PDB file of C-alpha atoms and ligand atoms in Angstrom:
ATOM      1  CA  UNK A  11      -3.095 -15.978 -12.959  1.00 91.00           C
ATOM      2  CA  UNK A  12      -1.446 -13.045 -11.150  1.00 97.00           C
ATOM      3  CA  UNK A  13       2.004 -12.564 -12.710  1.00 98.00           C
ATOM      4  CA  UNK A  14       5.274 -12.418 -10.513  1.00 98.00           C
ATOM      5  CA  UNK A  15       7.986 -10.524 -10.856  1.00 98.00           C
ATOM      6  CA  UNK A  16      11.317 -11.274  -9.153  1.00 98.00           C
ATOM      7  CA  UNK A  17      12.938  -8.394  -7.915  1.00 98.00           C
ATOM      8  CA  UNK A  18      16.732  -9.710  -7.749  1.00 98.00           C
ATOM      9  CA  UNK A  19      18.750  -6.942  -6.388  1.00 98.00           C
ATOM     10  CA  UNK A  20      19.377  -8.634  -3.223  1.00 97.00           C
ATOM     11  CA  UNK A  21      21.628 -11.139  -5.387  1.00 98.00           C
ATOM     12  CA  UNK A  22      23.614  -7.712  -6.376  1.00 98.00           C
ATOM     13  CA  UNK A  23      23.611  -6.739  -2.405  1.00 97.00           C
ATOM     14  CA  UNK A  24      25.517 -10.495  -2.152  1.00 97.00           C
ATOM     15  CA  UNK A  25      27.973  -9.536  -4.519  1.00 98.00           C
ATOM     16  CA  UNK A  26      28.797  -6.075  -3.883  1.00 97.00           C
ATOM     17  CA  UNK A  27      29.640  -7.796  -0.012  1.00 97.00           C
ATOM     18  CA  UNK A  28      32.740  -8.976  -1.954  1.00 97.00           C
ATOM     19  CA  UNK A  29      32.794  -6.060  -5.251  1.00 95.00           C
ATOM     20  CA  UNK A  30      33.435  -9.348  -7.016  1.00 96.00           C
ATOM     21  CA  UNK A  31      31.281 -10.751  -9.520  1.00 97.00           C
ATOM     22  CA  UNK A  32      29.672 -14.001  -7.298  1.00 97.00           C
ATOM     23  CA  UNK A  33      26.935 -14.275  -7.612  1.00 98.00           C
ATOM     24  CA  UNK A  34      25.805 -13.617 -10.982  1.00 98.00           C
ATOM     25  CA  UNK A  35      22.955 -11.344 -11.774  1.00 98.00           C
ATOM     26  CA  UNK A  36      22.310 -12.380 -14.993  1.00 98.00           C
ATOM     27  CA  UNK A  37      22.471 -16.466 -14.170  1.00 98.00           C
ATOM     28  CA  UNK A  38      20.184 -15.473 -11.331  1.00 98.00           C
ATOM     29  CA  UNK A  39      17.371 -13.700 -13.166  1.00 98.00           C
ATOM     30  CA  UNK A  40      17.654 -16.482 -16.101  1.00 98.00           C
ATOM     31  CA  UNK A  41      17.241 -19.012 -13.182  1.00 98.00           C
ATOM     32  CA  UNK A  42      14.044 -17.113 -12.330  1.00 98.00           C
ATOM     33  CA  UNK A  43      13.149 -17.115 -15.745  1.00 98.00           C
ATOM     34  CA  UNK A  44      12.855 -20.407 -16.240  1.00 98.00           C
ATOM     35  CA  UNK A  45      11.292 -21.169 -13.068  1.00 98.00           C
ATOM     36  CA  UNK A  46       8.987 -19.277 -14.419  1.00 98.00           C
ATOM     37  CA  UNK A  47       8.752 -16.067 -13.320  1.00 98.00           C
ATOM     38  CA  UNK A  48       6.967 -13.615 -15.688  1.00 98.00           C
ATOM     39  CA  UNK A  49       9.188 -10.781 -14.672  1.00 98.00           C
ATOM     40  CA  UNK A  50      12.266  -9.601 -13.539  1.00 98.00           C
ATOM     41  CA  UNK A  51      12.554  -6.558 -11.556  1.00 98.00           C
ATOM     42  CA  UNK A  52      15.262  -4.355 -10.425  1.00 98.00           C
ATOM     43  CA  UNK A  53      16.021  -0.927  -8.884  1.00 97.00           C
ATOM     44  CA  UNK A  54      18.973   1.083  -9.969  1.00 98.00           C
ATOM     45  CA  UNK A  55      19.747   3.254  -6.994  1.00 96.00           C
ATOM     46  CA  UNK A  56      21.388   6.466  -7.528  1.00 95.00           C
ATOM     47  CA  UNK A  57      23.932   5.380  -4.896  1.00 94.00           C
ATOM     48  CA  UNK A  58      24.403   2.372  -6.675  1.00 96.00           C
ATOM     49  CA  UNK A  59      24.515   0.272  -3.933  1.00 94.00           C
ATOM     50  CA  UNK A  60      23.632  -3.389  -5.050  1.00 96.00           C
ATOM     51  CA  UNK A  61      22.350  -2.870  -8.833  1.00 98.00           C
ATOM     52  CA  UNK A  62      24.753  -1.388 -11.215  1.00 98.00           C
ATOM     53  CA  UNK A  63      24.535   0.063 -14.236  1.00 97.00           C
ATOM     54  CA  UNK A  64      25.862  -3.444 -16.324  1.00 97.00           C
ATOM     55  CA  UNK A  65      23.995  -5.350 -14.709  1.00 98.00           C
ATOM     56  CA  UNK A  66      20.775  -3.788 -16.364  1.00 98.00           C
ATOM     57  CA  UNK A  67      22.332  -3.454 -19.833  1.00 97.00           C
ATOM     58  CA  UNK A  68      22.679  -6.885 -19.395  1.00 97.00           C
ATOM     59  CA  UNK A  69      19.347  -7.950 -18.318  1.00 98.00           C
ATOM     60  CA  UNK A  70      17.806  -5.477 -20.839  1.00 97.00           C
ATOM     61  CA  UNK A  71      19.568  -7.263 -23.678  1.00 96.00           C
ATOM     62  CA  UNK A  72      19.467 -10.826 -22.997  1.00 96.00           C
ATOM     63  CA  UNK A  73      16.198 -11.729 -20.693  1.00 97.00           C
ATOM     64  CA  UNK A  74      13.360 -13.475 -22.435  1.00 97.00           C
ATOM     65  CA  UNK A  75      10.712 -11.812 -19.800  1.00 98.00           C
ATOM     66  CA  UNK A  76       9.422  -8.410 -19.279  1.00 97.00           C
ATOM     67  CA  UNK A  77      11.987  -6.119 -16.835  1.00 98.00           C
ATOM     68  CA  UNK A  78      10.653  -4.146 -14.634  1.00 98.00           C
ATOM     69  CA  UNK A  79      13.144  -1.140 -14.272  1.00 98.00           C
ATOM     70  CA  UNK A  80      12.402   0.341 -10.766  1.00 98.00           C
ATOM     71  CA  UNK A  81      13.554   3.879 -10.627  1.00 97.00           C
ATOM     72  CA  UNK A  82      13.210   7.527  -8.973  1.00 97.00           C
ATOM     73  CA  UNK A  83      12.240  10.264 -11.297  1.00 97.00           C
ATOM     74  CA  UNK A  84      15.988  11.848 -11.806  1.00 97.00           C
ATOM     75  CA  UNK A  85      17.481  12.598 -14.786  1.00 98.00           C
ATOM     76  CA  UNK A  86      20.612  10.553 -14.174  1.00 97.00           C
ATOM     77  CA  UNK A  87      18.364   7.445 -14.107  1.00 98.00           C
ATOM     78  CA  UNK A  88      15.711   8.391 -16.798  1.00 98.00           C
ATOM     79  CA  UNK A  89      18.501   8.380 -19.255  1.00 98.00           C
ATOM     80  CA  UNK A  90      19.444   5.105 -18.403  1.00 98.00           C
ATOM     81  CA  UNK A  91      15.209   3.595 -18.979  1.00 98.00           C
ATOM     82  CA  UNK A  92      15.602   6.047 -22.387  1.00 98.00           C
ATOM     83  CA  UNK A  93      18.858   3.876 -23.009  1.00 97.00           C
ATOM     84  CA  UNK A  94      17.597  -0.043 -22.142  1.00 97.00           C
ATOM     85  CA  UNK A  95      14.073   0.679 -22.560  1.00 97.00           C
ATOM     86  CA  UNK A  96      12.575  -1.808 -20.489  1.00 98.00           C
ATOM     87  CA  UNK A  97       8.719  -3.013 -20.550  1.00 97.00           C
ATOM     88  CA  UNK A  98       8.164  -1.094 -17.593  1.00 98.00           C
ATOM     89  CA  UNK A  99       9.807   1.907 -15.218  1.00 98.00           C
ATOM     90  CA  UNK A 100       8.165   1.540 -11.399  1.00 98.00           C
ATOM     91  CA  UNK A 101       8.890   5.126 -10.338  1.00 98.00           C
ATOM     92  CA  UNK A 102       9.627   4.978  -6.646  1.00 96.00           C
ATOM     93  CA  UNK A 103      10.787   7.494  -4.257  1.00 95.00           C
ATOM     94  CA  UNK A 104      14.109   7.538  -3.253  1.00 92.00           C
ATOM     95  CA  UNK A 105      16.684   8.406   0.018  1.00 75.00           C
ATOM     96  CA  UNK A 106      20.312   7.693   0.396  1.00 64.00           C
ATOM     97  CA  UNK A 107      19.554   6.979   3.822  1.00 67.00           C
ATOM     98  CA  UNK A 108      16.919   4.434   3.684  1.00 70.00           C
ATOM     99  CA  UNK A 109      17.958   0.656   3.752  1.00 71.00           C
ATOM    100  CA  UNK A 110      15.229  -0.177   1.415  1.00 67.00           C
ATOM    101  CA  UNK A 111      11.832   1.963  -0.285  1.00 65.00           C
ATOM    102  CA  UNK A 112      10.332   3.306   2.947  1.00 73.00           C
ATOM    103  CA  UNK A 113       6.830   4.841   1.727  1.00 89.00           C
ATOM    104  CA  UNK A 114       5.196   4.922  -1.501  1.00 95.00           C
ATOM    105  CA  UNK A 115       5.837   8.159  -3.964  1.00 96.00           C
ATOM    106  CA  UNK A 116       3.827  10.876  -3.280  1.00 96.00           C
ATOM    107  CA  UNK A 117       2.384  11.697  -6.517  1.00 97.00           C
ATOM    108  CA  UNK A 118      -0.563  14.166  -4.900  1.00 97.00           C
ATOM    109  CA  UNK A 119       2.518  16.789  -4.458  1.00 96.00           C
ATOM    110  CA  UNK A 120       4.440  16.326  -7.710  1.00 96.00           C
ATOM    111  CA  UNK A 121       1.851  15.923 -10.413  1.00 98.00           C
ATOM    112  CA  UNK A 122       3.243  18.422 -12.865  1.00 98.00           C
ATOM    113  CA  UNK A 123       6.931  16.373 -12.731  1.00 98.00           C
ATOM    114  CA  UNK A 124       5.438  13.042 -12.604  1.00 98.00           C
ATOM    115  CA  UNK A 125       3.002  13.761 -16.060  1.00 98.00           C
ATOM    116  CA  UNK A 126       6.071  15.039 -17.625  1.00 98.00           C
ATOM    117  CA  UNK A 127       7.965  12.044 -16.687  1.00 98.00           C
ATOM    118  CA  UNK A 128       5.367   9.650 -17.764  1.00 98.00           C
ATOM    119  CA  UNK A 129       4.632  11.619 -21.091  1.00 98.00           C
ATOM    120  CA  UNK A 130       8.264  10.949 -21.603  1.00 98.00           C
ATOM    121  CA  UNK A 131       8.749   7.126 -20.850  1.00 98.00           C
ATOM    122  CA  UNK A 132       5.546   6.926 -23.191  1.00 98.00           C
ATOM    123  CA  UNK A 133       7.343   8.553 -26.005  1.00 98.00           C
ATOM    124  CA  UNK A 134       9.832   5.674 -25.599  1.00 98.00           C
ATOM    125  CA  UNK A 135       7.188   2.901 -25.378  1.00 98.00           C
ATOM    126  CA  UNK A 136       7.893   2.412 -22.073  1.00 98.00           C
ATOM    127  CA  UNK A 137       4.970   1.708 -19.452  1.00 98.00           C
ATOM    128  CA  UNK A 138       4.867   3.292 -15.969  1.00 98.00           C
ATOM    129  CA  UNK A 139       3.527   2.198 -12.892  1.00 98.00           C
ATOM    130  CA  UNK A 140       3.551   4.458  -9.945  1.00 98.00           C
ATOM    131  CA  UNK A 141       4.783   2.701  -6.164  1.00 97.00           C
ATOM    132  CA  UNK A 142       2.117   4.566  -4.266  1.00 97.00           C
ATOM    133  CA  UNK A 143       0.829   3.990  -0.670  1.00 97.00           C
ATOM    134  CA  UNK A 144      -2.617   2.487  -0.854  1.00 98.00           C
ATOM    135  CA  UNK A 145      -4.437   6.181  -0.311  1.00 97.00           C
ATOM    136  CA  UNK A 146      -7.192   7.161  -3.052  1.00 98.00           C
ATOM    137  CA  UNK A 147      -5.615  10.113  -2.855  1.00 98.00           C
ATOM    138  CA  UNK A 148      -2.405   9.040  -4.480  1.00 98.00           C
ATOM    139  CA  UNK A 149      -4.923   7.009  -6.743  1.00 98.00           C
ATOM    140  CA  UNK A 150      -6.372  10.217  -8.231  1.00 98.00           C
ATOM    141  CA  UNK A 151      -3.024  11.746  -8.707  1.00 98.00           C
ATOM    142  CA  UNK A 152      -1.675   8.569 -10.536  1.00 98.00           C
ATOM    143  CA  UNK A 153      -4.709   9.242 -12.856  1.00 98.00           C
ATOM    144  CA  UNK A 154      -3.766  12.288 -13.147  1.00 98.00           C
ATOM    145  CA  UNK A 155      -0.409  11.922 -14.256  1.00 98.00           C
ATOM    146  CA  UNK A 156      -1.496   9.466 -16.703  1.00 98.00           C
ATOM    147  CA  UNK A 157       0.181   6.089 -15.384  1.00 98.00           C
ATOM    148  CA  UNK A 158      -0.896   2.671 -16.727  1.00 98.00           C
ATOM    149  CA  UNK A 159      -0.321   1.029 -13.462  1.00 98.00           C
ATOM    150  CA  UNK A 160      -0.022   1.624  -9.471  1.00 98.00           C
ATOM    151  CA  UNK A 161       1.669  -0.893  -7.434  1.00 98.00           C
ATOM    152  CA  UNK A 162       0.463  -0.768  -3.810  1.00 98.00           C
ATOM    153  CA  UNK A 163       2.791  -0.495  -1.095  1.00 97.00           C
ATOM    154  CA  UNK A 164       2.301  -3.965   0.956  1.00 98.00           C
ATOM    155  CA  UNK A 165       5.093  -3.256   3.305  1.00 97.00           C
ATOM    156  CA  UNK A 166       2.813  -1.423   6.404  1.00 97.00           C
ATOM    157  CA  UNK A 167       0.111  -4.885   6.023  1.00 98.00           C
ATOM    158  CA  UNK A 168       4.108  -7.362   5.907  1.00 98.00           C
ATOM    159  CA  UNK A 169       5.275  -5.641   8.970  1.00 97.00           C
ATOM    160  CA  UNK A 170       1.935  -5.203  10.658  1.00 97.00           C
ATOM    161  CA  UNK A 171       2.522  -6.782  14.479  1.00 95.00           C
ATOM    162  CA  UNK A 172      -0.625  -9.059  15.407  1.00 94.00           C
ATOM    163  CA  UNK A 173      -3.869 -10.253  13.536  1.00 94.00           C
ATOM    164  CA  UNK A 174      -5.755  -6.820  13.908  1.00 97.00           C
ATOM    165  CA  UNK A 175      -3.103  -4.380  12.708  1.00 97.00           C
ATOM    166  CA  UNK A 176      -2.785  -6.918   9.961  1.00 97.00           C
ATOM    167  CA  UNK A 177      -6.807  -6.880   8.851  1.00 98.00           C
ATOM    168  CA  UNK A 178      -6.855  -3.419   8.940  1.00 98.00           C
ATOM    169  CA  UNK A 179      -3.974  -3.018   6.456  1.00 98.00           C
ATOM    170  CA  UNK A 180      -5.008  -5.507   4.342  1.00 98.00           C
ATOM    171  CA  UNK A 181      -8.740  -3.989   4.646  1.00 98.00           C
ATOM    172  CA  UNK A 182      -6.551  -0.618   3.259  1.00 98.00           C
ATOM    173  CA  UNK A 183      -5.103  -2.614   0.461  1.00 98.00           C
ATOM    174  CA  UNK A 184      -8.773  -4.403  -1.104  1.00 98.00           C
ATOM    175  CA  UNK A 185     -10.344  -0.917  -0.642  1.00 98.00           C
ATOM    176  CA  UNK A 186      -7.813   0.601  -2.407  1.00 98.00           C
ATOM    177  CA  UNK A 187      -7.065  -2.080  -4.995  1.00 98.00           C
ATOM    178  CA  UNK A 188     -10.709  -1.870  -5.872  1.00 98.00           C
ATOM    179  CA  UNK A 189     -10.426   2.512  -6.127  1.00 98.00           C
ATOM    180  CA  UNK A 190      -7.099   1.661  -8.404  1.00 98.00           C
ATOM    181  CA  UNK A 191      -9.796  -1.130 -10.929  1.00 98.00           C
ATOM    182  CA  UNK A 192     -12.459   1.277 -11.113  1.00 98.00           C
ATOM    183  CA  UNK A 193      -9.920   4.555 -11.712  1.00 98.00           C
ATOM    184  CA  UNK A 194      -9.199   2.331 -14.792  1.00 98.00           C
ATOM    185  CA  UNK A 195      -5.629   1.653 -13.549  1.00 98.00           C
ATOM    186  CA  UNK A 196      -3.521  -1.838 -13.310  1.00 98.00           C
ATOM    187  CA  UNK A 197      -3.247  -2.880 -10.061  1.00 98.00           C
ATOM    188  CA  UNK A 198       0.259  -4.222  -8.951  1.00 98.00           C
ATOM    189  CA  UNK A 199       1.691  -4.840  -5.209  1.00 98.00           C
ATOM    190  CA  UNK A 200       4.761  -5.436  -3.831  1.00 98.00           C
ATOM    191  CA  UNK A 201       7.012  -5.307  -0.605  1.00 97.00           C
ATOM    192  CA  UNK A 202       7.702  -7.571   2.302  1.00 97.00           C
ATOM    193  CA  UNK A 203       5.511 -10.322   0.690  1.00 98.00           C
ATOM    194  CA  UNK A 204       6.378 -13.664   1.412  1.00 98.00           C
ATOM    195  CA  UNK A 205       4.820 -17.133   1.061  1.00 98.00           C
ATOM    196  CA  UNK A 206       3.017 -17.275   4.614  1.00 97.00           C
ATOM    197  CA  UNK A 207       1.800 -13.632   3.863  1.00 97.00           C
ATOM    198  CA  UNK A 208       1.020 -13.964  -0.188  1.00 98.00           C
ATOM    199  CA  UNK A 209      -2.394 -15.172  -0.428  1.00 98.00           C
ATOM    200  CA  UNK A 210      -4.588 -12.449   1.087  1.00 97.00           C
ATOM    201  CA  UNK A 211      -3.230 -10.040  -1.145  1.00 98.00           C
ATOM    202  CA  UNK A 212      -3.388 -12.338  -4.328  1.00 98.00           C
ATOM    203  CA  UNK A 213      -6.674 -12.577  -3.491  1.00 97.00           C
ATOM    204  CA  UNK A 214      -7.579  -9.357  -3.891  1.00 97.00           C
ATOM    205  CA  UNK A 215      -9.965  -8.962  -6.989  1.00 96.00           C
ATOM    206  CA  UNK A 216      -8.607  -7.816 -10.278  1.00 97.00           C
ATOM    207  CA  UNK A 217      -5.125  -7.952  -8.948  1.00 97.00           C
ATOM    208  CA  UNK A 218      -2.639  -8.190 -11.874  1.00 98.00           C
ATOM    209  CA  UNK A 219       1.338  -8.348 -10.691  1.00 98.00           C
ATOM    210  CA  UNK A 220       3.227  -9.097  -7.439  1.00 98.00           C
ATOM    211  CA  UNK A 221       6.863  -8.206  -7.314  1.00 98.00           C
ATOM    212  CA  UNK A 222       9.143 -10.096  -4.470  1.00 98.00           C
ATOM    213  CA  UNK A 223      12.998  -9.701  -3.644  1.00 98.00           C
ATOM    214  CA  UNK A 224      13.751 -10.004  -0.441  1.00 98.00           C
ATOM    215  CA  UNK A 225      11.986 -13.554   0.801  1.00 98.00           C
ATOM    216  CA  UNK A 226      13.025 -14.986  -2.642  1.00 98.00           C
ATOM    217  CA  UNK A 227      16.344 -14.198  -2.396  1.00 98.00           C
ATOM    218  CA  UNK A 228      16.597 -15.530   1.383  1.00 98.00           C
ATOM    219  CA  UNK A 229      14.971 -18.488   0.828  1.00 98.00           C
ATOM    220  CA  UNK A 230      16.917 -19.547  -1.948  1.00 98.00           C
ATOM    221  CA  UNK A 231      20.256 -19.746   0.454  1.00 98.00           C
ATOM    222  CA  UNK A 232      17.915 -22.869   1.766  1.00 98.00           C
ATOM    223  CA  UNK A 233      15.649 -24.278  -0.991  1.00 98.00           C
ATOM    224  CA  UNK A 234      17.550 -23.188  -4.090  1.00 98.00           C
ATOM    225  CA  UNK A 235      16.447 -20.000  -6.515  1.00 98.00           C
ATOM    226  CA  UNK A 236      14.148 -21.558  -8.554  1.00 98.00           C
ATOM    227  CA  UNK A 237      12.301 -23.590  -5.653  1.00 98.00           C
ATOM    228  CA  UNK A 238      12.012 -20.130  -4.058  1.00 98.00           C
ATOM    229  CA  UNK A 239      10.330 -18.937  -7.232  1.00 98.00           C
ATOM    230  CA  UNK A 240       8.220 -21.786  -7.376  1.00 98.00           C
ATOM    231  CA  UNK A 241       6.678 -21.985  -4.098  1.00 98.00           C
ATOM    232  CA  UNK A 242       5.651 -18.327  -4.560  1.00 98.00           C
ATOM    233  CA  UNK A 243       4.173 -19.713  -7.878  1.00 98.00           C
ATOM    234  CA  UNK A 244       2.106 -21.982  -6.400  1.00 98.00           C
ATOM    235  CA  UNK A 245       0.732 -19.984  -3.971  1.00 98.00           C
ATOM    236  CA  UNK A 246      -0.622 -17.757  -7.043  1.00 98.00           C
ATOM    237  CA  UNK A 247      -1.268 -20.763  -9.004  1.00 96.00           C
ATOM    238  CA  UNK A 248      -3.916 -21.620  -5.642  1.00 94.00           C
ATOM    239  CA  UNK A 249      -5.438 -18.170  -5.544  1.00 93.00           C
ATOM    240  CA  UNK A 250      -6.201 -18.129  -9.189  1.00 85.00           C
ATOM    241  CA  UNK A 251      -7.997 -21.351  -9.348  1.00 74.00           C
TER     242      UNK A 251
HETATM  243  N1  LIG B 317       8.211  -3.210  -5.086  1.00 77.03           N
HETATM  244  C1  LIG B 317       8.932  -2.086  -4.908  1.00 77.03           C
HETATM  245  C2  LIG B 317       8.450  -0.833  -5.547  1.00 77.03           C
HETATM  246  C3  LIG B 317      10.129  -2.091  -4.150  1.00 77.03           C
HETATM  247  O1  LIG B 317      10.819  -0.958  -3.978  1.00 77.03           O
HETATM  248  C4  LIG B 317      10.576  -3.317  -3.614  1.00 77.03           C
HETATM  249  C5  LIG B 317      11.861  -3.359  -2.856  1.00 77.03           C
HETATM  250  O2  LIG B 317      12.915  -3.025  -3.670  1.00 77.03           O
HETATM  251  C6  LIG B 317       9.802  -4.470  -3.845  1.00 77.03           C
HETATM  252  C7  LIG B 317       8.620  -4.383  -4.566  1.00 77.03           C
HETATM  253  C8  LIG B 317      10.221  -5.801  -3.329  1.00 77.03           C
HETATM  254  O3  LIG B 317      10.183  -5.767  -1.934  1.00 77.03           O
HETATM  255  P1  LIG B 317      10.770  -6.993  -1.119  1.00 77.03           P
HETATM  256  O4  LIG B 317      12.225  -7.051  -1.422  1.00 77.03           O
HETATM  257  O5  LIG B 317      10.456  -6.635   0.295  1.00 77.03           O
HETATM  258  O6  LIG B 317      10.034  -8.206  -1.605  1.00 77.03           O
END
């Protein structure tokens, strides 16, 4: 079955409305936990703008399931993965401007960084995956570097307007997601996936990890957390069988 991680920083963006402590990170990734998710992920900006730094000491220490530290490639942060030492580091690419990860990292024009990077998080038994658009390019690169994983950028095929747009970036995403098995890589996706738009890219062969915030997180104001979880679930649960 393709594993899911939950990427709960949009239960940080609720609290830091407030700079209270409603609602709670932790309870909410434990909820996820045991609706079973086989992940949590979350992205410690430098601007610290939903995710702060206790939040992932917290989830380091006391989740039962992998974390998925999402992260740019800056010093400030990569002593905070040398610190918790999650699973897994998704190095993304980063701007204070953005209002969420725009475009994948472009690995092509900082290989030398990125295999330095990666060399490191290895020497901590940490696993990397590389957020990359889905460009064989980038694919080469991650090779290069010597990632374990890639996670394609779904956002362009989520926000596609109109059936043709949308088969031509999912055609993007199997072409590329079949480069990524045959490079040797693990093949993860993630952004703007949601339950209507899951299944054609769980479908995609050899497929191992999907990681969701946003539609989780919104959903759960109607169905509850861990129905949100589990309806995503099921849809995997239907393209593995
Ligand atoms: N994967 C990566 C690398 C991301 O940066 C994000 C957004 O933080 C996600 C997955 C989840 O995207 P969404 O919140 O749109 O599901």
């Amino acid at each position: 079955m393709i594993e899911l991680g939950v990427n709960i920083d949009h239960v940080a963006t609720l609290r830091e409305a407030r700079k209270g402590v409603d609602p709670d990170v932790l309870e909410a990734a434990k909820l996820c936990e045991m609706a079973g998710a086989h992940q949590i992920t979350a992205h410690l900006r430098q601007d610290r703008r939903h995710v702060q730094d206790q939040d992932i000491e917290l989830l380091s220490e006391l989740l039962e399931v992998r974390l998925n530290f999402e992260m740019a490639a800056v010093p400030e942060i990569i002593a905070v993965a040398h610190r918790i030492r999650p699973y897994q580091v998704c190095l993304v690419p980063e701007s204070r401007e953005e209002i969420t990860t725009e475009g994948g990292l472009d690995v092509a024009s900082d290989i030398e960084h990125l295999r330095a990077v990666t060399a490191d998080m290895h020497s901590h038994d940490i696993q990397v995956s590389l957020f990359i658009d889905p460009d064989p390019r980038q694919v080469d690169a991650a090779v290069a570097v010597g990632a374990d994983c890639v996670e394609l950028h779904t956002g362009p095929y989520a926000n596609a307007h109109g059936d043709e747009a949308m088969a031509v970036a999912l055609q993007q995403l199997q072409d590329c997601g079949r480069y990524v098995i045959d490079a040797g890589l693990t093949l993860n996706a993630g952004h703007g996936l949601n339950v209507h738009n899951l299944e054609p890219v769980a479908r995609i062969p050899g497929l191992h990890e999907v990681n969701i915030g946003h539609a989780i997180i919104s959903r759960s104001i109607f169905i509850g957390l861990d129905n949100a979880v589990k309806e995503i679930l099921d849809v995997l649960d239907r393209c593995a069988a």
